[in-house]
Short mmCIF file of C-alpha atoms and ligand atoms in Angstrom, two decimals:
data_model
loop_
_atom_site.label_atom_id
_atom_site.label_comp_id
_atom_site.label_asym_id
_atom_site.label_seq_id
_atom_site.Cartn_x
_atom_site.Cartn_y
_atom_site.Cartn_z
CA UNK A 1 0.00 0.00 0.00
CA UNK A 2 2.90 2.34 0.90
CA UNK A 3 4.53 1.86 -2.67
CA UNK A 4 1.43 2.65 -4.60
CA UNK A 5 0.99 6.02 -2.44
CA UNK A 6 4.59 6.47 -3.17
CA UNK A 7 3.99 5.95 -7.00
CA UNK A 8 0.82 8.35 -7.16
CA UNK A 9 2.48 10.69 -4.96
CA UNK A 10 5.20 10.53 -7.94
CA UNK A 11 3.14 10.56 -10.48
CA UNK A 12 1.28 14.06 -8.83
CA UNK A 13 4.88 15.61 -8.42
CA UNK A 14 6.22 14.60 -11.65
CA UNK A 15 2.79 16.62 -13.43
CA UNK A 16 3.28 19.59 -11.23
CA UNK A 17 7.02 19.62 -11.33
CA UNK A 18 8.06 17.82 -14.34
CA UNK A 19 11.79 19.19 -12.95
CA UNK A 20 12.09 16.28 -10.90
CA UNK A 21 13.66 12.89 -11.19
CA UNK A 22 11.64 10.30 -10.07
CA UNK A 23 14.81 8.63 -8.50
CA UNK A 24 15.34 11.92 -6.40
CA UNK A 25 11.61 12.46 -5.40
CA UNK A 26 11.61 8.46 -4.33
CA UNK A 27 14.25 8.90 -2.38
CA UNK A 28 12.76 12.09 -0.92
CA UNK A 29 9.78 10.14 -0.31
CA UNK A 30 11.79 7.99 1.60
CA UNK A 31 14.25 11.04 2.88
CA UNK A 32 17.07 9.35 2.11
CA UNK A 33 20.20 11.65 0.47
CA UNK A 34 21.68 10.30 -2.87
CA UNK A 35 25.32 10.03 -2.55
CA UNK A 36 27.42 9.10 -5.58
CA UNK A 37 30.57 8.19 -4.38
CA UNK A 38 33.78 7.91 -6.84
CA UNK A 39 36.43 5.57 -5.18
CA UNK A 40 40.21 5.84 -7.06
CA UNK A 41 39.94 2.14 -6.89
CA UNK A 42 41.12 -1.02 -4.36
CA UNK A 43 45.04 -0.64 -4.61
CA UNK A 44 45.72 -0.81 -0.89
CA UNK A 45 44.79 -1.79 2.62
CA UNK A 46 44.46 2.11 3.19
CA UNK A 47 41.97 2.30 0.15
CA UNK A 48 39.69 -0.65 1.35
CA UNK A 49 39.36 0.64 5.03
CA UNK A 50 38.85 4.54 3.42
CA UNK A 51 36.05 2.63 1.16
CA UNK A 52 35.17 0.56 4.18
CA UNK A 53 34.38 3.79 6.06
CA UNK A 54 32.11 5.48 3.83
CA UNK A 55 30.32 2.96 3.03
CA UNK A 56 29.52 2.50 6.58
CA UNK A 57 28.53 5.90 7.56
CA UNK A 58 26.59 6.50 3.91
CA UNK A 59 23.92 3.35 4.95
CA UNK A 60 20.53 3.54 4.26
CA UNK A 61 19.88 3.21 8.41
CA UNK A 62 22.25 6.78 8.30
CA UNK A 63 19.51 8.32 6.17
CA UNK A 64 21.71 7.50 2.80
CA UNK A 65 21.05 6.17 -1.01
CA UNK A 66 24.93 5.43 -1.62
CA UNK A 67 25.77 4.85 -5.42
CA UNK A 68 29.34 3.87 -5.12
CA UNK A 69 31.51 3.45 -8.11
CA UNK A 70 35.06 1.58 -7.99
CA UNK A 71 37.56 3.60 -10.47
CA UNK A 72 40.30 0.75 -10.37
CA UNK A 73 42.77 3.83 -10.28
CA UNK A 74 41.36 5.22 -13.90
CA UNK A 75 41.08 8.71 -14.06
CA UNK A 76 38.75 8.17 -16.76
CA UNK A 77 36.85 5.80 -15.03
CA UNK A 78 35.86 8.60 -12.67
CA UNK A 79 34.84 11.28 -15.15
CA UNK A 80 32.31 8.46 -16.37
CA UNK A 81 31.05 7.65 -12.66
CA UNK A 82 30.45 11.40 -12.17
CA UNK A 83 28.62 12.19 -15.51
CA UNK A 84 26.74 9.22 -14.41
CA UNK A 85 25.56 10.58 -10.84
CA UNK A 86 24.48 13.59 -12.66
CA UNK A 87 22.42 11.86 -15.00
CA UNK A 88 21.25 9.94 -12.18
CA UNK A 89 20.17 13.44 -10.33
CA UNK A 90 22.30 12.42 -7.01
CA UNK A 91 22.06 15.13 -4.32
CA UNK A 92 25.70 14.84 -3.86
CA UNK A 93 29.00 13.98 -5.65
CA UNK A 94 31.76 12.19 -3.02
CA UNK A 95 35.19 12.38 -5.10
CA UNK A 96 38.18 10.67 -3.90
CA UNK A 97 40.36 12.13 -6.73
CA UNK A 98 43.28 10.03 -8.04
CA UNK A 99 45.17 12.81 -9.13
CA UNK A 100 44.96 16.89 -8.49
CA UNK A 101 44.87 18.20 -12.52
CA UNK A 102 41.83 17.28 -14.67
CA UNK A 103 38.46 18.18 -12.89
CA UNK A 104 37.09 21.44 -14.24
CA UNK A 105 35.40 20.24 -16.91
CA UNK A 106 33.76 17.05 -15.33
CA UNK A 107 32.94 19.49 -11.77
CA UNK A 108 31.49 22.43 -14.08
CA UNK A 109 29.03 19.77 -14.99
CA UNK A 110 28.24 18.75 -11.34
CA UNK A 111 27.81 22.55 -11.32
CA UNK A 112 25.36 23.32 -13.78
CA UNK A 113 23.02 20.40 -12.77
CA UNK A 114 23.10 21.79 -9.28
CA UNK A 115 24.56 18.89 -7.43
CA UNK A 116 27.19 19.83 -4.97
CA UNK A 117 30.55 17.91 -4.81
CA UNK A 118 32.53 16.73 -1.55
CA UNK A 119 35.94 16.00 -2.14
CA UNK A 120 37.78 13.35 0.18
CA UNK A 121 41.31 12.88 0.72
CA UNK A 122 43.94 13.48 -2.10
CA UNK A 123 43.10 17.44 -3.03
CA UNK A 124 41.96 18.74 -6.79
CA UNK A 125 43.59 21.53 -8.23
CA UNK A 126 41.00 23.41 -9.88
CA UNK A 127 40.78 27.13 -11.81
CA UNK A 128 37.83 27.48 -9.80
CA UNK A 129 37.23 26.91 -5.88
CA UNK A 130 33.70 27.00 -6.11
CA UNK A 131 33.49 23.71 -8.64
CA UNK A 132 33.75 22.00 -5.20
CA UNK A 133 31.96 22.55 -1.32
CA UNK A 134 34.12 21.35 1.07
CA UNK A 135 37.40 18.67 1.25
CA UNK A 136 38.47 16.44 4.21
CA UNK A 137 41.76 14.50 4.07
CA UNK A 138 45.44 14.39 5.56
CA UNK A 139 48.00 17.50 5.30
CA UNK A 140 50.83 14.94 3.37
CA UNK A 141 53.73 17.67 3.93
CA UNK A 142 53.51 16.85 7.38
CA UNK A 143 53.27 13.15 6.82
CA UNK A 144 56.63 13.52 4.76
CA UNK A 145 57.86 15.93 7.45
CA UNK A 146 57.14 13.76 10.60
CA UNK A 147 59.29 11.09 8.87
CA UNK A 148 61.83 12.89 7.93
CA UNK A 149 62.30 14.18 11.62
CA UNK A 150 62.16 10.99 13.20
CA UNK A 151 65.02 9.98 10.55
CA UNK A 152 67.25 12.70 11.45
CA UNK A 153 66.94 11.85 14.95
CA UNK A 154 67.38 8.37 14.42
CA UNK A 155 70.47 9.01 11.57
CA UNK A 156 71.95 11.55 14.83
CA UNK A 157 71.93 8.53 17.65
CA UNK A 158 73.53 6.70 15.17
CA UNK A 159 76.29 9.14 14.82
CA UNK A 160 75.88 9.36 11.16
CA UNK A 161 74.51 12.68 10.47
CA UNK A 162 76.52 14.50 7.95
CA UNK A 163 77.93 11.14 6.70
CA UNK A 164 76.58 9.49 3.50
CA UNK A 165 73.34 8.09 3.27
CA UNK A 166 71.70 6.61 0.12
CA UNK A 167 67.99 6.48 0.42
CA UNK A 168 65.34 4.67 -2.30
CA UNK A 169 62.26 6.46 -2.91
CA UNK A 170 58.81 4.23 -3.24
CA UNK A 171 56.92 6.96 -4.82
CA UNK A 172 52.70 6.56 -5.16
CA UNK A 173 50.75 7.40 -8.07
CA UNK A 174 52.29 10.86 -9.36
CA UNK A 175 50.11 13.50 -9.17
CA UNK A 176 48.45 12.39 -6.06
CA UNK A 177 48.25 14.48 -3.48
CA UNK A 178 49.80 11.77 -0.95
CA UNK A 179 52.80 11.43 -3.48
CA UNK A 180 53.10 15.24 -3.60
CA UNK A 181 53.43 16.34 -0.20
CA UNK A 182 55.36 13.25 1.30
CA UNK A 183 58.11 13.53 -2.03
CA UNK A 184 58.02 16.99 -1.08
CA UNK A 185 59.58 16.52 2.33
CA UNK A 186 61.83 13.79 1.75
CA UNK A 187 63.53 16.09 -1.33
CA UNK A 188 63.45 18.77 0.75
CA UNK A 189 65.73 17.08 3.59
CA UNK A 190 68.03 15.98 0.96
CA UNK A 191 68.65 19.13 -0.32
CA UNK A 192 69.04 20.24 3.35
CA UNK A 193 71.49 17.07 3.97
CA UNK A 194 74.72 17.24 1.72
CA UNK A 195 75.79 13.87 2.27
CA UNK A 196 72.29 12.29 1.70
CA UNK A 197 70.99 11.40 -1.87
CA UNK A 198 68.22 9.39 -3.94
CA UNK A 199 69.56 6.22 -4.97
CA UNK A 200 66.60 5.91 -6.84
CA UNK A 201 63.21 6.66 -7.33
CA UNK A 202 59.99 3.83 -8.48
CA UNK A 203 56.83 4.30 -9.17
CA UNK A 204 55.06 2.11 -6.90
CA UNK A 205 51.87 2.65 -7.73
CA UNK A 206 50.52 2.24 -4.32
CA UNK A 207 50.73 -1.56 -4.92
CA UNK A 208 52.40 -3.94 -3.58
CA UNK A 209 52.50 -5.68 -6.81
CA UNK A 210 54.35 -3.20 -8.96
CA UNK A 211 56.79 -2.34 -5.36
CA UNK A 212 58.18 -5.99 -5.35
CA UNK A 213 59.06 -5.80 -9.06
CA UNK A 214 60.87 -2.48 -9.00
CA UNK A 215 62.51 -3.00 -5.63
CA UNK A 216 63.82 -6.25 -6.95
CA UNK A 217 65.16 -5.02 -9.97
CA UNK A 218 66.80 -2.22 -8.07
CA UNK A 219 68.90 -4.50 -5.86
CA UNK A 220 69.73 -7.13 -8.73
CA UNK A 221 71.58 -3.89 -10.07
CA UNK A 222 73.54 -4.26 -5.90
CA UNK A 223 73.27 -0.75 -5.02
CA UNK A 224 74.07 -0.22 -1.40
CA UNK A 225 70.63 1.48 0.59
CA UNK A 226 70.65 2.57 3.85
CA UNK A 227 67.31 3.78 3.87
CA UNK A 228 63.84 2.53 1.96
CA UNK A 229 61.28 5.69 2.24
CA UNK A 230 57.73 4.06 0.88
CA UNK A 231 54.88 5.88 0.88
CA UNK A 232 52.43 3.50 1.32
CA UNK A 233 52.26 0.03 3.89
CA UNK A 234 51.59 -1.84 0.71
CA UNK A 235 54.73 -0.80 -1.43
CA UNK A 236 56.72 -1.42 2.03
CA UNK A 237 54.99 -4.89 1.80
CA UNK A 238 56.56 -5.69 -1.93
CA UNK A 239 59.86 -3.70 -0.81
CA UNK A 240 60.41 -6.10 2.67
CA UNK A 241 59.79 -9.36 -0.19
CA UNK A 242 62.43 -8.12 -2.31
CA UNK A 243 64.67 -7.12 0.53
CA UNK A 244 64.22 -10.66 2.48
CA UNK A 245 64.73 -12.10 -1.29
CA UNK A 246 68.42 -10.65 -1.57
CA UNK A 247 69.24 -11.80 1.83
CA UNK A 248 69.60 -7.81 3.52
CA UNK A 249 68.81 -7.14 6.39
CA UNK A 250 66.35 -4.44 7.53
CA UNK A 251 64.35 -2.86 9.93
CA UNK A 252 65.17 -2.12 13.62
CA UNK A 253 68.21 -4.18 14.04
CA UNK A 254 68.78 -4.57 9.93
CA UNK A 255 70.86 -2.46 7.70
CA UNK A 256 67.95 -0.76 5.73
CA UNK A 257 66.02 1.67 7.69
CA UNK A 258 62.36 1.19 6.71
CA UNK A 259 60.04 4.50 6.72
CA UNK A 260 56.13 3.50 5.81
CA UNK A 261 53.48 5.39 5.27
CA UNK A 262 49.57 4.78 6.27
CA UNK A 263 50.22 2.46 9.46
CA UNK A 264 47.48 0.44 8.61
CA UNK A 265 47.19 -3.05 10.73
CA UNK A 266 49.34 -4.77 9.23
CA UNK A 267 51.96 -2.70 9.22
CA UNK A 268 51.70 -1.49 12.64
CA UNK A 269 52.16 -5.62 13.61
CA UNK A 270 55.82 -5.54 11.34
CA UNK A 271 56.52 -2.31 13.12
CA UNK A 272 56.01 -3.91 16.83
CA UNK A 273 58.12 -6.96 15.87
CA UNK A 274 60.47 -4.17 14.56
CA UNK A 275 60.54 -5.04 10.60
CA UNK A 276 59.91 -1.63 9.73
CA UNK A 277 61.18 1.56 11.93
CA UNK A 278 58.83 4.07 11.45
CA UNK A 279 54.88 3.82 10.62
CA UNK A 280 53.56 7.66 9.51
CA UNK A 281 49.99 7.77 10.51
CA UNK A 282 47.32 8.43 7.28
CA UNK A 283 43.83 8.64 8.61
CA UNK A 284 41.52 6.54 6.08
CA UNK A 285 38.30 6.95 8.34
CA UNK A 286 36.65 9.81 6.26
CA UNK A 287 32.98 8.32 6.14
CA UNK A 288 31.81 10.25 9.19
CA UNK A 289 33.26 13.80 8.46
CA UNK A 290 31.30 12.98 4.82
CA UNK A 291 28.20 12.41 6.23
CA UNK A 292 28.76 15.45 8.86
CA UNK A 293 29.36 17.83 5.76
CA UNK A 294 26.48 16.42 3.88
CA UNK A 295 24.20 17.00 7.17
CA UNK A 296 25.28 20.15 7.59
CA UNK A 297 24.25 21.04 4.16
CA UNK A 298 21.04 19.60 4.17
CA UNK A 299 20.52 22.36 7.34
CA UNK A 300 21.53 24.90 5.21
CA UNK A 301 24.90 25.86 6.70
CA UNK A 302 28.03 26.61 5.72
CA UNK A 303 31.05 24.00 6.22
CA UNK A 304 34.58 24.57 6.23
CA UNK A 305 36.15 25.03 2.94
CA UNK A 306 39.15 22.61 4.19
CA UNK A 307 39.23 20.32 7.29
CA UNK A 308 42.48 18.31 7.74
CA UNK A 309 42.70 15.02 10.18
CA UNK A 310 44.99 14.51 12.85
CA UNK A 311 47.56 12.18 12.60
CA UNK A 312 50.37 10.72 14.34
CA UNK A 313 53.27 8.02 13.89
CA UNK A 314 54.58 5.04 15.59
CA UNK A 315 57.61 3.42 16.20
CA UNK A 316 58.17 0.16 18.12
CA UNK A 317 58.14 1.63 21.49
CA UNK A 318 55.41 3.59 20.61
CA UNK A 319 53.17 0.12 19.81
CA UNK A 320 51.82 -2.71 21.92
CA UNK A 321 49.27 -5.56 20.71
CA UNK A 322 46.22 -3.64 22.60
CA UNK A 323 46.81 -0.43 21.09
CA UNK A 324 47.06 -2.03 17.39
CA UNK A 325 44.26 -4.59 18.91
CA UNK A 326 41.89 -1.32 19.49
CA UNK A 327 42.29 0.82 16.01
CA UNK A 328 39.49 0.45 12.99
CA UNK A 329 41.93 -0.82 10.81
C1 GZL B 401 46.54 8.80 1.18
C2 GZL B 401 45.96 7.98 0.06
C3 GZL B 401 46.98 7.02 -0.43
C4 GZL B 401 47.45 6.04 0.65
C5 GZL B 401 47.63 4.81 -0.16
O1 GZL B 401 45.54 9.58 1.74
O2 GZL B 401 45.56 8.80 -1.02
O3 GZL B 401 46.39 6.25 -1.47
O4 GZL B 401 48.62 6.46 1.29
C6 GZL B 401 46.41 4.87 -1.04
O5 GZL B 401 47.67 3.61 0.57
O6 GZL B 401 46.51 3.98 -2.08
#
């Protein structure tokens, strides 16, 4: 009985206000908010607890019609998932961009059919500020800059600062955000560092896939490394395979310092049993700040153009099992 009120009440809305979508007045009907959400894709542990998370807090019991798309890391793949929520008539856009360039043409769309867009962590670089609400996400200078202190402290007990020190850079995806801000630091402490240099740099890709490959390549060619700087858990993963492969040692009481970005669970478990040094903290949890941002638009207010997440690091002291035992992922 309730659908067929819902259907006339359609029907009556749809000849008064021909305007409307029937998807959008059904869900109005119900009051639930249409979200399309477009994910960069399933690359890493960080990416599935991020997707995890929004999900969770977009749910139909939340007051939510989530369209989700996966992009399996296409930039393409979201321009398509977007022009599709606006044909759809979504009441809001969720964009987890894979890269910052190539967004004004796909957001002036969003624009002109009216449908705000949220971005979520890795930032867009855009001619125009208002193509986009609000973002929420990590500040990934400080990421890159957290390491790099803990590094020099570490490099000073040692007795080795101003001596040589050949590092290999595990860069992600390039034009990301995350690979932006934490290259940024570590290139900035080498120019800072005379005696410290780039050994090389591979494009991990965020996988852990591609990270094996190129790491094991790298030390077929027997370069000596001192130090591994990955920016994601997952290219640590493939680096610590290729590592064990060639017989060095690593990690706390190896000869490779290991500096890892995300500190998912895994990671914080190799970290405690001191396989990699230094886990820098990226906060994946975004669903809730989404939904807060969405709520507070529905009431009409204004949020914050940018709202960054706190983060942290951790080092083996720093962990026990309880404290990895009690995180969300
Ligand atoms: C960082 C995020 C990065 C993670 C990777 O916020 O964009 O992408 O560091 C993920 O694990 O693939």
């Amino acid at each position: 009985m309730k659908k067929l009120r819902v259907f006339l009440a359609i029907c009556l809305i749809m000849a008064l206000f021909p305007g409307c979508s029937p998807e959008r007045e059904a869900a109005r009907e119900e009051k639930l908010i249409r979200v399309g959400f477009s994910q960069v894709g399933s690359e890493s542990d960080w990416r599935a607890a991020n997707t995890q998370s929004m999900i969770s807090a977009l749910s139909e019991k939340n007051g939510f019609e989530l369209i989700y798309d996966n992009a399996r890391q296409r930039q393409e793949n979201q321009f398509l998932a977007i022009r599709n929520f606006i044909q759809q008539d979504v009441d809001y856009i969720v964009l987890a961009p894979i890269a910052e360039s190539g967004w004004d043409d796909v957001l002036s769309e969003a624009r002109s059919a009216g449908i705000p867009v949220i971005i979520v962590d890795r930032q867009i670089a855009v001619s125009d500020e208002d193509l986009y609400t609000s973002w929420v996400g990590s500040d990934f200078l400080a990421e890159g800059q957290r390491a790099i202190r803990w590094l020099e402290g570490t490099i000073q007990q040692q007795g080795r600062l101003g001596k040589p020190l050949n590092i290999l850079h595990i860069q992600g995806t390039d034009g990301a955000t995350a690979q932006i801000g934490r290259t940024k630091a570590l290139n900035d402490a080498v120019r800072t560092h005379p005696g410290w240099k780039v050994a090389a740099v591979l494009p991990g890709e965020y996988t852990e896939a591609k990270s094996y490959e190129l790491v094991r390549d790298f030390l077929a060619e027997d370069q000596q490394i001192d130090v591994i700087y990955s920016e994601n858990d997952n290219m640590t993963f493939g680096a610590i395979r290729a590592l064990e492969e060639a017989g060095i040692s690593y990690g706390a009481d190896g000869d490779v310092i290991i500096i890892s970005f995300d500190a998912v669970h895994d990671a914080l478990e190799m970290c405690l049993n001191g396989k990699i040094n230094i886990c820098v903290e990226c906060n994946p949890l975004h669903g809730p700040r989404v939904a807060a941002l969405i709520r507070q638009l529905e009431n009409g207010e204004t949020p914050a153009k940018q709202t960054y997440v706190d983060e942290t690091f951790f080092s083996p002291g720093l962990l026990n099992e309880d404290l990895i035992g009690s995180r969300e992922y």
